[in-house]
Amino acid sequence: MKILVIGSGGREHALLWKLAQSPRVTQLLCAPGNAGTALLATNHPVASNDLPGLLALAKSEQVDLTLVGPDDPLAAGIVDLFQKEGLRVFGPVAAAARLESSKSFAKGFMLRHGIPTAGSATFSDPEAALVHCRASAYPLVVKADGLALGKGVVIAQSLAEAEAAIHEIMIEKVFGDAGNTVVIEEFLTGPECSLHALIDGENYLLFPDAKDHKRALEGDQGLNTGGMGTISPSREVDLEMRRRLKVEVLEPFVKGLVADGLTFRGMLFPGLMMSPEGPKVLEFNCRFGDPETQSLMRRLKSDLLDLIDATIDGKLAAAKPVWDARAAVCIVLASGGYPGPIEKGKVISGIEEASSDPDVVVFHAGTALKDGHVVTSGGRVLGVTALGSTLEEARAKAYSAADKIIFEGKQLRRDIGV
Ligand code: AMP
Ligand code: GLY
């Protein structure tokens, strides 16, 4: 089987790494990919939001299956387009991907179907939003409705900060049309955790849980990033909590899909806050998480392609994947300055030395090949993953490997999984 993976991050490298182990895979392609995906797949220089270009690539290469990594092409309807052209593709159609691309749509869905989430109000009129802010307690959370590269959430500590956020999002339109509407939420406290569940329309298959570390700096300080490192399992989910998450989040989710006439086939990744009153959904993502996927793929023992096929064909009820009982840790190595402006083109050394431990795999994110060297080409550069019989062992292996990799400006958090 010939498979195309769309995207260029650590998530896509990890998915390709896992797919490459399938005896049914004959050829892998990636668009646009990075220096790591080039080791497993043929990279094609087509951007992940160039839908006509991707369709032309899938057709000319006679691809059997396309896997979509990032959120933008899903929201733009890549799955609808490929399906219309008779191509096999993994991911939700745009109407279902709205659960990620519109926070107000997701809120409405959660309210209709009894899925626990923060109390909220939605506004398309900035004046009405400001009136609401004046009558609210603080902190208060202001969210741009649409996709905003993970930057559309402001935790306002005071009315002045909430007013500034509404001004930026709704009037200055710093996120464009993503800020036409805002969702204003009550502030929740508690540890966060990432769930991943394949959804085949009517059934779900829950993966092991994971935990991301979103802030740039140690101690959860600094700006929000795409994610600076993950562990799986997290410390937040024991067997009883896993049962509750199935009953309180996933069962109402699939029932809600059917009730609303939404077809969702793909990966659902709810971001959760384990609040003192119980788990609450902060957001739905309709794709694999990054860097969560880097840790999860290290733990999946079964064939990923079988799970993807079962999802597309509505056969998840019979799927019984096997997971490695060991813990996985992923440490992100980022460019200096990330998540702000960064310099690209720094030569990276030490990846082979870091990978000499059989329990370590280094996934590429923002890397490129230049004059025979692997160089930096993005904010998040590499994801160093390790398995260990305990979380502490996996951490020690991952950090020891991460320390062998050198590039100018290298930035990492030392407290992933602490
Ligand atoms: P989201 O993109 O909605 O997951 O929000 C990004 C981050 O903002 C989350 O990972 C949380 O750390 C924080 N956040 C979002 N919603 C809330 C909330 N209601 N209360 C407290 N923190 C929140
Ligand atoms: N790690 C967070 C995300 O993929 O959105």
Short mmCIF file of C-alpha atoms and ligand atoms in Angstrom, two decimals:
data_model
loop_
_atom_site.label_atom_id
_atom_site.label_comp_id
_atom_site.label_asym_id
_atom_site.label_seq_id
_atom_site.Cartn_x
_atom_site.Cartn_y
_atom_site.Cartn_z
CA MET A 1 0.00 0.00 0.00
CA LYS A 2 1.22 3.46 -0.93
CA ILE A 3 0.53 6.06 1.75
CA LEU A 4 0.80 9.86 1.73
CA VAL A 5 1.18 11.72 5.04
CA ILE A 6 0.41 15.45 5.00
CA GLY A 7 2.37 17.75 7.30
CA SER A 8 5.95 18.47 8.33
CA GLY A 9 6.17 18.13 12.11
CA GLY A 10 7.32 15.62 14.68
CA ARG A 11 3.82 14.16 14.60
CA GLU A 12 4.14 13.32 10.91
CA HIS A 13 7.63 11.83 11.36
CA ALA A 14 6.30 9.67 14.21
CA LEU A 15 3.30 8.51 12.15
CA LEU A 16 5.59 7.62 9.22
CA TRP A 17 8.02 5.84 11.56
CA LYS A 18 5.15 3.68 12.80
CA LEU A 19 3.62 3.11 9.36
CA ALA A 20 7.03 2.05 8.02
CA GLN A 21 6.85 -0.94 10.39
CA SER A 22 3.65 -2.24 8.77
CA PRO A 23 4.16 -5.25 6.50
CA ARG A 24 1.33 -3.92 4.32
CA VAL A 25 3.08 -0.63 3.52
CA THR A 26 5.06 -0.65 0.28
CA GLN A 27 5.82 3.05 -0.18
CA LEU A 28 5.56 6.22 1.90
CA LEU A 29 5.24 9.81 0.71
CA CYS A 30 5.18 13.02 2.73
CA ALA A 31 4.10 16.55 1.82
CA PRO A 32 5.95 18.71 2.52
CA GLY A 33 7.89 16.75 5.20
CA ASN A 34 11.25 17.49 6.85
CA ALA A 35 14.77 16.05 6.96
CA GLY A 36 13.58 13.15 9.15
CA THR A 37 10.59 12.15 7.04
CA ALA A 38 12.96 12.07 4.06
CA LEU A 39 14.67 9.05 5.65
CA LEU A 40 11.43 7.04 5.52
CA ALA A 41 9.38 8.61 2.75
CA THR A 42 9.73 10.59 -0.46
CA ASN A 43 9.15 14.24 0.42
CA HIS A 44 7.12 16.31 -2.05
CA PRO A 45 7.28 20.12 -1.79
CA VAL A 46 3.53 20.70 -1.56
CA ALA A 47 2.31 22.83 1.37
CA SER A 48 -0.13 21.20 3.79
CA ASN A 49 -2.78 23.87 3.04
CA ASP A 50 -2.46 23.60 -0.77
CA LEU A 51 -5.52 21.40 -1.28
CA PRO A 52 -5.49 21.33 -5.10
CA GLY A 53 -1.73 20.61 -5.05
CA LEU A 54 -2.19 17.74 -2.59
CA LEU A 55 -5.05 16.28 -4.62
CA ALA A 56 -2.94 16.43 -7.77
CA LEU A 57 -0.06 14.73 -5.92
CA ALA A 58 -2.25 11.93 -4.54
CA LYS A 59 -3.68 11.31 -8.01
CA SER A 60 -0.45 11.46 -9.99
CA GLU A 61 1.32 9.20 -7.48
CA GLN A 62 -1.69 6.85 -7.32
CA VAL A 63 -1.66 6.94 -3.55
CA ASP A 64 -3.86 4.32 -1.84
CA LEU A 65 -4.40 6.24 1.40
CA THR A 66 -3.76 9.78 2.65
CA LEU A 67 -3.31 10.65 6.33
CA VAL A 68 -3.83 14.30 7.28
CA GLY A 69 -1.68 15.60 10.16
CA PRO A 70 -2.47 19.30 10.79
CA ASP A 71 -5.76 21.04 11.57
CA ASP A 72 -5.84 23.65 8.76
CA PRO A 73 -6.38 21.32 5.80
CA LEU A 74 -9.05 19.42 7.77
CA ALA A 75 -10.91 22.66 8.52
CA ALA A 76 -10.55 23.64 4.86
CA GLY A 77 -12.24 20.42 3.74
CA ILE A 78 -9.41 18.27 2.41
CA VAL A 79 -11.25 15.10 3.42
CA ASP A 80 -14.43 16.22 1.64
CA LEU A 81 -12.38 17.01 -1.47
CA PHE A 82 -10.50 13.69 -1.53
CA GLN A 83 -13.68 11.71 -0.86
CA LYS A 84 -15.49 13.50 -3.69
CA GLU A 85 -12.65 12.45 -5.99
CA GLY A 86 -12.94 8.84 -4.82
CA LEU A 87 -9.68 8.85 -2.83
CA ARG A 88 -9.22 7.07 0.50
CA VAL A 89 -8.33 9.51 3.26
CA PHE A 90 -8.09 9.53 7.06
CA GLY A 91 -9.59 12.43 9.00
CA PRO A 92 -12.94 14.08 9.68
CA VAL A 93 -14.87 16.01 7.03
CA ALA A 94 -14.96 19.80 7.48
CA ALA A 95 -18.42 19.75 9.12
CA ALA A 96 -17.02 17.52 11.89
CA ALA A 97 -13.59 19.20 12.04
CA ARG A 98 -15.54 22.35 13.08
CA LEU A 99 -15.42 20.84 16.57
CA GLU A 100 -11.82 22.06 16.53
CA SER A 101 -12.03 25.00 14.14
CA SER A 102 -14.92 26.71 15.96
CA LYS A 103 -14.80 26.84 19.74
CA SER A 104 -18.40 28.13 19.90
CA PHE A 105 -19.57 25.17 17.78
CA ALA A 106 -17.69 22.81 20.11
CA LYS A 107 -19.26 24.48 23.16
CA GLY A 108 -22.74 24.10 21.68
CA PHE A 109 -22.05 20.42 20.98
CA MET A 110 -20.80 19.83 24.54
CA LEU A 111 -23.80 21.60 26.08
CA ARG A 112 -26.29 19.71 23.89
CA HIS A 113 -24.78 16.36 24.78
CA GLY A 114 -23.90 16.81 28.44
CA ILE A 115 -20.10 16.73 28.05
CA PRO A 116 -18.46 18.47 31.05
CA THR A 117 -16.77 21.75 30.15
CA ALA A 118 -16.18 25.23 31.57
CA GLY A 119 -19.23 27.49 31.79
CA SER A 120 -19.12 30.00 28.92
CA ALA A 121 -20.86 32.62 26.83
CA THR A 122 -20.34 33.34 23.12
CA PHE A 123 -20.30 36.81 21.54
CA SER A 124 -20.07 38.15 18.00
CA ASP A 125 -20.57 41.75 19.13
CA PRO A 126 -17.52 43.28 20.90
CA GLU A 127 -19.74 45.66 22.95
CA ALA A 128 -21.79 42.76 24.31
CA ALA A 129 -18.57 40.88 25.11
CA LEU A 130 -17.25 43.89 27.03
CA VAL A 131 -20.49 44.23 29.00
CA HIS A 132 -20.15 40.54 29.97
CA CYS A 133 -16.51 41.07 31.03
CA ARG A 134 -17.50 44.00 33.25
CA ALA A 135 -19.93 41.79 35.15
CA SER A 136 -17.51 38.80 35.50
CA ALA A 137 -15.20 37.52 38.21
CA TYR A 138 -11.45 37.15 37.46
CA PRO A 139 -9.39 35.40 36.20
CA LEU A 140 -11.52 34.96 33.07
CA VAL A 141 -10.63 33.14 29.85
CA VAL A 142 -11.14 34.83 26.47
CA LYS A 143 -10.86 32.59 23.38
CA ALA A 144 -10.93 33.48 19.71
CA ASP A 145 -13.53 31.21 18.11
CA GLY A 146 -11.42 30.02 15.18
CA LEU A 147 -7.99 28.47 14.57
CA ALA A 148 -5.25 30.81 15.81
CA LEU A 149 -2.09 28.66 15.83
CA GLY A 150 -2.69 27.86 19.51
CA LYS A 151 -2.38 31.53 20.42
CA GLY A 152 -6.04 32.52 20.57
CA VAL A 153 -6.55 31.90 24.30
CA VAL A 154 -6.00 34.70 26.84
CA ILE A 155 -6.20 34.14 30.59
CA ALA A 156 -7.26 37.63 31.71
CA GLN A 157 -6.32 38.42 35.31
CA SER A 158 -8.31 41.66 35.37
CA LEU A 159 -11.03 43.53 33.50
CA ALA A 160 -8.33 45.63 31.81
CA GLU A 161 -6.66 42.47 30.41
CA ALA A 162 -10.01 41.08 29.24
CA GLU A 163 -10.83 44.37 27.51
CA ALA A 164 -7.43 44.37 25.83
CA ALA A 165 -7.94 40.77 24.65
CA ILE A 166 -11.36 41.55 23.19
CA HIS A 167 -9.95 44.60 21.48
CA GLU A 168 -7.09 42.63 19.90
CA ILE A 169 -9.18 39.64 18.89
CA MET A 170 -12.45 41.27 17.76
CA ILE A 171 -11.50 44.79 16.69
CA GLU A 172 -7.82 44.68 15.63
CA LYS A 173 -8.48 41.16 14.30
CA VAL A 174 -4.96 39.91 15.09
CA PHE A 175 -6.16 36.39 14.20
CA GLY A 176 -8.24 37.55 11.21
CA ASP A 177 -11.70 36.05 10.86
CA ALA A 178 -10.88 33.56 13.65
CA GLY A 179 -11.72 36.50 15.94
CA ASN A 180 -15.16 37.36 14.54
CA THR A 181 -16.61 35.56 17.54
CA VAL A 182 -15.20 35.02 21.04
CA VAL A 183 -15.99 32.43 23.67
CA ILE A 184 -15.60 33.76 27.22
CA GLU A 185 -15.11 31.02 29.78
CA GLU A 186 -14.88 30.57 33.51
CA PHE A 187 -11.30 29.96 34.69
CA LEU A 188 -10.66 26.36 35.70
CA THR A 189 -7.79 24.99 37.77
CA GLY A 190 -6.14 21.58 37.88
CA PRO A 191 -3.63 19.49 35.96
CA GLU A 192 -4.12 19.14 32.21
CA CYS A 193 -4.11 15.95 30.22
CA SER A 194 -4.49 14.90 26.57
CA LEU A 195 -6.81 12.14 25.44
CA HIS A 196 -6.64 10.49 22.04
CA ALA A 197 -9.46 8.34 20.73
CA LEU A 198 -10.06 7.04 17.24
CA ILE A 199 -13.68 7.58 16.19
CA ASP A 200 -15.26 5.58 13.35
CA GLY A 201 -18.57 7.40 13.33
CA GLU A 202 -20.25 5.37 16.05
CA ASN A 203 -17.50 3.74 18.11
CA TYR A 204 -14.44 5.05 19.87
CA LEU A 205 -11.11 3.47 20.69
CA LEU A 206 -9.34 5.21 23.56
CA PHE A 207 -5.52 5.37 23.41
CA PRO A 208 -3.37 5.61 26.54
CA ASP A 209 -3.43 9.12 28.00
CA ALA A 210 -0.61 11.61 27.61
CA LYS A 211 0.42 14.93 29.05
CA ASP A 212 1.78 17.90 27.14
CA HIS A 213 3.83 20.77 28.58
CA LYS A 214 2.58 23.81 26.71
CA ARG A 215 4.48 26.69 28.25
CA ALA A 216 7.89 27.63 26.88
CA LEU A 217 9.72 27.74 30.23
CA GLU A 218 10.27 25.44 33.19
CA GLY A 219 7.69 25.50 35.96
CA ASP A 220 4.96 26.18 33.36
CA GLN A 221 6.13 29.76 32.94
CA GLY A 222 6.44 31.83 29.79
CA LEU A 223 4.38 31.86 26.63
CA ASN A 224 2.18 29.08 25.31
CA THR A 225 3.83 26.98 22.60
CA GLY A 226 2.73 24.10 20.40
CA GLY A 227 4.09 21.83 23.15
CA MET A 228 7.56 21.45 24.70
CA GLY A 229 7.36 17.77 25.63
CA THR A 230 5.05 14.93 26.51
CA ILE A 231 4.82 11.91 28.73
CA SER A 232 2.58 8.88 28.37
CA PRO A 233 0.96 7.75 30.57
CA SER A 234 0.29 10.94 32.51
CA ARG A 235 -0.07 10.87 36.27
CA GLU A 236 -3.62 12.18 36.06
CA VAL A 237 -5.51 9.13 34.76
CA ASP A 238 -5.87 5.95 36.81
CA LEU A 239 -8.23 3.11 35.87
CA GLU A 240 -11.21 4.73 37.58
CA MET A 241 -10.57 8.06 35.83
CA ARG A 242 -10.23 6.23 32.51
CA ARG A 243 -13.64 4.67 33.09
CA ARG A 244 -15.10 8.09 33.92
CA LEU A 245 -13.60 9.66 30.81
CA LYS A 246 -15.24 6.99 28.69
CA VAL A 247 -18.63 7.48 30.35
CA GLU A 248 -18.53 11.26 30.72
CA VAL A 249 -16.73 12.34 27.54
CA LEU A 250 -16.41 9.67 24.84
CA GLU A 251 -19.79 7.95 25.07
CA PRO A 252 -21.75 11.22 24.96
CA PHE A 253 -19.41 12.38 22.17
CA VAL A 254 -20.23 9.50 19.81
CA LYS A 255 -23.94 9.57 20.74
CA GLY A 256 -23.92 13.32 20.06
CA LEU A 257 -22.40 12.77 16.61
CA VAL A 258 -25.20 10.41 15.69
CA ALA A 259 -27.89 12.69 17.17
CA ASP A 260 -26.54 15.71 15.27
CA GLY A 261 -26.05 13.81 12.02
CA LEU A 262 -22.30 14.50 12.01
CA THR A 263 -19.95 12.01 10.36
CA PHE A 264 -16.67 11.93 12.27
CA ARG A 265 -14.07 9.40 11.22
CA GLY A 266 -10.62 10.16 12.46
CA MET A 267 -8.72 11.05 15.58
CA LEU A 268 -10.39 12.98 18.39
CA PHE A 269 -7.95 14.59 20.81
CA PRO A 270 -9.73 16.32 23.69
CA GLY A 271 -7.64 18.62 25.87
CA LEU A 272 -8.80 18.14 29.46
CA MET A 273 -8.49 19.95 32.75
CA MET A 274 -8.78 17.68 35.79
CA SER A 275 -10.66 20.24 37.89
CA PRO A 276 -11.62 19.66 41.53
CA GLU A 277 -15.19 18.91 40.32
CA GLY A 278 -13.96 16.32 37.82
CA PRO A 279 -12.60 16.23 34.27
CA LYS A 280 -13.66 19.07 31.97
CA VAL A 281 -13.02 19.41 28.25
CA LEU A 282 -11.02 22.55 27.40
CA GLU A 283 -11.08 21.94 23.67
CA PHE A 284 -11.56 19.30 21.02
CA ASN A 285 -8.82 18.74 18.49
CA CYS A 286 -9.76 16.64 15.48
CA ARG A 287 -6.31 15.27 14.69
CA PHE A 288 -3.31 13.65 16.33
CA GLY A 289 -1.58 15.90 18.90
CA ASP A 290 1.99 17.05 18.54
CA PRO A 291 4.15 16.19 20.49
CA GLU A 292 1.67 13.72 22.10
CA THR A 293 1.82 11.47 19.02
CA GLN A 294 5.58 11.16 19.34
CA SER A 295 5.18 9.52 22.76
CA LEU A 296 2.07 7.52 21.79
CA MET A 297 3.60 5.99 18.64
CA ARG A 298 6.53 4.74 20.73
CA ARG A 299 4.05 2.81 22.88
CA LEU A 300 1.82 1.38 20.13
CA LYS A 301 2.84 -2.21 19.46
CA SER A 302 0.10 -3.06 16.93
CA ASP A 303 0.02 -2.02 13.29
CA LEU A 304 -1.12 1.63 12.99
CA LEU A 305 -2.40 0.96 9.47
CA ASP A 306 -4.87 -1.64 10.82
CA LEU A 307 -6.28 0.98 13.20
CA ILE A 308 -6.51 3.62 10.46
CA ASP A 309 -8.32 1.16 8.18
CA ALA A 310 -10.71 0.13 10.96
CA THR A 311 -11.51 3.81 11.59
CA ILE A 312 -12.25 4.60 7.95
CA ASP A 313 -14.28 1.40 7.48
CA GLY A 314 -16.36 1.73 10.68
CA LYS A 315 -14.82 -1.39 12.26
CA LEU A 316 -13.25 -0.01 15.41
CA ALA A 317 -15.51 -2.08 17.67
CA ALA A 318 -13.40 -5.14 16.82
CA ALA A 319 -9.98 -3.44 17.10
CA LYS A 320 -7.82 -4.56 20.03
CA PRO A 321 -4.49 -2.75 19.82
CA VAL A 322 -1.61 -3.75 22.08
CA TRP A 323 0.32 -1.05 23.94
CA ASP A 324 3.77 -1.14 25.48
CA ALA A 325 3.40 -1.03 29.26
CA ARG A 326 6.57 1.06 29.48
CA ALA A 327 6.46 4.83 29.87
CA ALA A 328 7.34 7.15 26.99
CA VAL A 329 8.84 10.63 27.24
CA CYS A 330 9.34 13.16 24.45
CA ILE A 331 11.59 16.17 24.97
CA VAL A 332 11.24 18.93 22.40
CA LEU A 333 14.40 20.73 21.32
CA ALA A 334 13.40 24.16 20.06
CA SER A 335 15.18 27.03 18.33
CA GLY A 336 16.33 29.95 20.46
CA GLY A 337 13.58 32.55 20.74
CA TYR A 338 10.71 30.10 20.16
CA PRO A 339 7.73 30.72 20.34
CA GLY A 340 8.79 34.20 19.19
CA PRO A 341 10.91 34.96 16.11
CA ILE A 342 13.69 32.45 15.46
CA GLU A 343 16.74 32.12 13.24
CA LYS A 344 16.83 29.16 10.87
CA GLY A 345 19.65 27.30 9.16
CA LYS A 346 21.69 26.29 12.24
CA VAL A 347 23.63 23.06 11.66
CA ILE A 348 22.49 20.20 13.92
CA SER A 349 24.94 17.56 15.12
CA GLY A 350 24.70 14.55 17.41
CA ILE A 351 21.44 13.00 16.21
CA GLU A 352 23.15 9.64 15.51
CA GLU A 353 24.89 9.60 18.90
CA ALA A 354 21.59 10.44 20.58
CA SER A 355 19.89 7.56 18.76
CA SER A 356 22.52 4.96 19.78
CA ASP A 357 20.39 3.84 22.75
CA PRO A 358 17.85 1.35 21.31
CA ASP A 359 15.16 2.86 23.56
CA VAL A 360 15.62 6.30 21.98
CA VAL A 361 14.17 7.59 18.71
CA VAL A 362 14.72 11.16 17.55
CA PHE A 363 11.82 12.56 15.54
CA HIS A 364 12.37 15.58 13.32
CA ALA A 365 10.05 18.61 13.28
CA GLY A 366 11.55 21.89 12.02
CA THR A 367 14.53 20.46 10.14
CA ALA A 368 15.72 20.64 6.55
CA LEU A 369 18.65 19.34 4.52
CA LYS A 370 21.16 21.90 3.30
CA ASP A 371 24.49 21.11 1.62
CA GLY A 372 24.41 17.61 3.08
CA HIS A 373 23.75 18.85 6.63
CA VAL A 374 20.61 18.66 8.75
CA VAL A 375 19.78 22.26 9.71
CA THR A 376 17.08 23.94 11.79
CA SER A 377 14.10 25.27 9.86
CA GLY A 378 11.38 25.92 12.44
CA GLY A 379 10.50 26.67 16.06
CA ARG A 380 10.25 23.13 17.32
CA VAL A 381 13.23 21.33 15.81
CA LEU A 382 13.42 17.77 17.17
CA GLY A 383 11.51 15.49 19.54
CA VAL A 384 13.78 13.16 21.50
CA THR A 385 11.68 10.19 22.64
CA ALA A 386 12.62 7.39 25.02
CA LEU A 387 10.92 4.37 26.52
CA GLY A 388 11.67 3.23 30.06
CA SER A 389 10.29 0.72 32.54
CA THR A 390 9.39 3.71 34.72
CA LEU A 391 8.73 7.33 33.86
CA GLU A 392 11.96 8.26 35.66
CA GLU A 393 13.99 5.81 33.55
CA ALA A 394 12.41 7.10 30.34
CA ARG A 395 13.14 10.68 31.42
CA ALA A 396 16.76 9.92 32.20
CA LYS A 397 17.28 8.25 28.81
CA ALA A 398 15.51 11.04 26.93
CA TYR A 399 17.53 13.81 28.61
CA SER A 400 20.81 11.96 28.22
CA ALA A 401 20.08 11.63 24.47
CA ALA A 402 18.84 15.24 24.20
CA ASP A 403 22.13 16.46 25.68
CA LYS A 404 24.08 14.80 22.85
CA ILE A 405 22.37 16.95 20.22
CA ILE A 406 23.93 20.31 19.51
CA PHE A 407 22.80 23.34 17.55
CA GLU A 408 23.18 27.05 18.14
CA GLY A 409 20.37 28.44 20.29
CA LYS A 410 19.05 25.00 21.37
CA GLN A 411 16.27 25.41 23.92
CA LEU A 412 14.60 22.73 26.03
CA ARG A 413 12.66 22.35 29.25
CA ARG A 414 14.37 20.24 31.91
CA ASP A 415 11.15 19.50 33.79
CA ILE A 416 9.15 17.41 31.31
CA GLY A 417 7.35 14.76 33.35
CA VAL A 418 8.54 16.00 36.74
P1 AMP B 1 -7.18 25.61 24.44
O1 AMP B 1 -6.54 26.00 23.12
O2 AMP B 1 -8.64 25.92 24.51
O3 AMP B 1 -6.83 24.22 24.90
O4 AMP B 1 -6.44 26.53 25.52
C1 AMP B 1 -5.03 26.62 25.59
C2 AMP B 1 -4.59 26.58 27.04
O5 AMP B 1 -5.24 27.63 27.78
C3 AMP B 1 -5.01 25.30 27.75
O6 AMP B 1 -4.07 24.29 27.54
C4 AMP B 1 -5.06 25.77 29.18
O7 AMP B 1 -3.77 25.80 29.76
C5 AMP B 1 -5.56 27.17 29.08
N1 AMP B 1 -7.03 27.22 29.25
C6 AMP B 1 -7.97 27.08 28.28
N2 AMP B 1 -9.21 27.16 28.80
C7 AMP B 1 -9.07 27.36 30.12
C8 AMP B 1 -9.98 27.54 31.20
N3 AMP B 1 -11.30 27.53 31.03
N4 AMP B 1 -9.47 27.71 32.44
C9 AMP B 1 -8.12 27.73 32.65
N5 AMP B 1 -7.22 27.59 31.66
C10 AMP B 1 -7.66 27.40 30.42
N1 GLY B 2 0.17 19.37 21.74
C1 GLY B 2 -0.97 20.17 21.50
C2 GLY B 2 -1.54 20.09 20.15
O1 GLY B 2 -1.18 19.28 19.32
O2 GLY B 2 -2.47 20.85 19.89
#
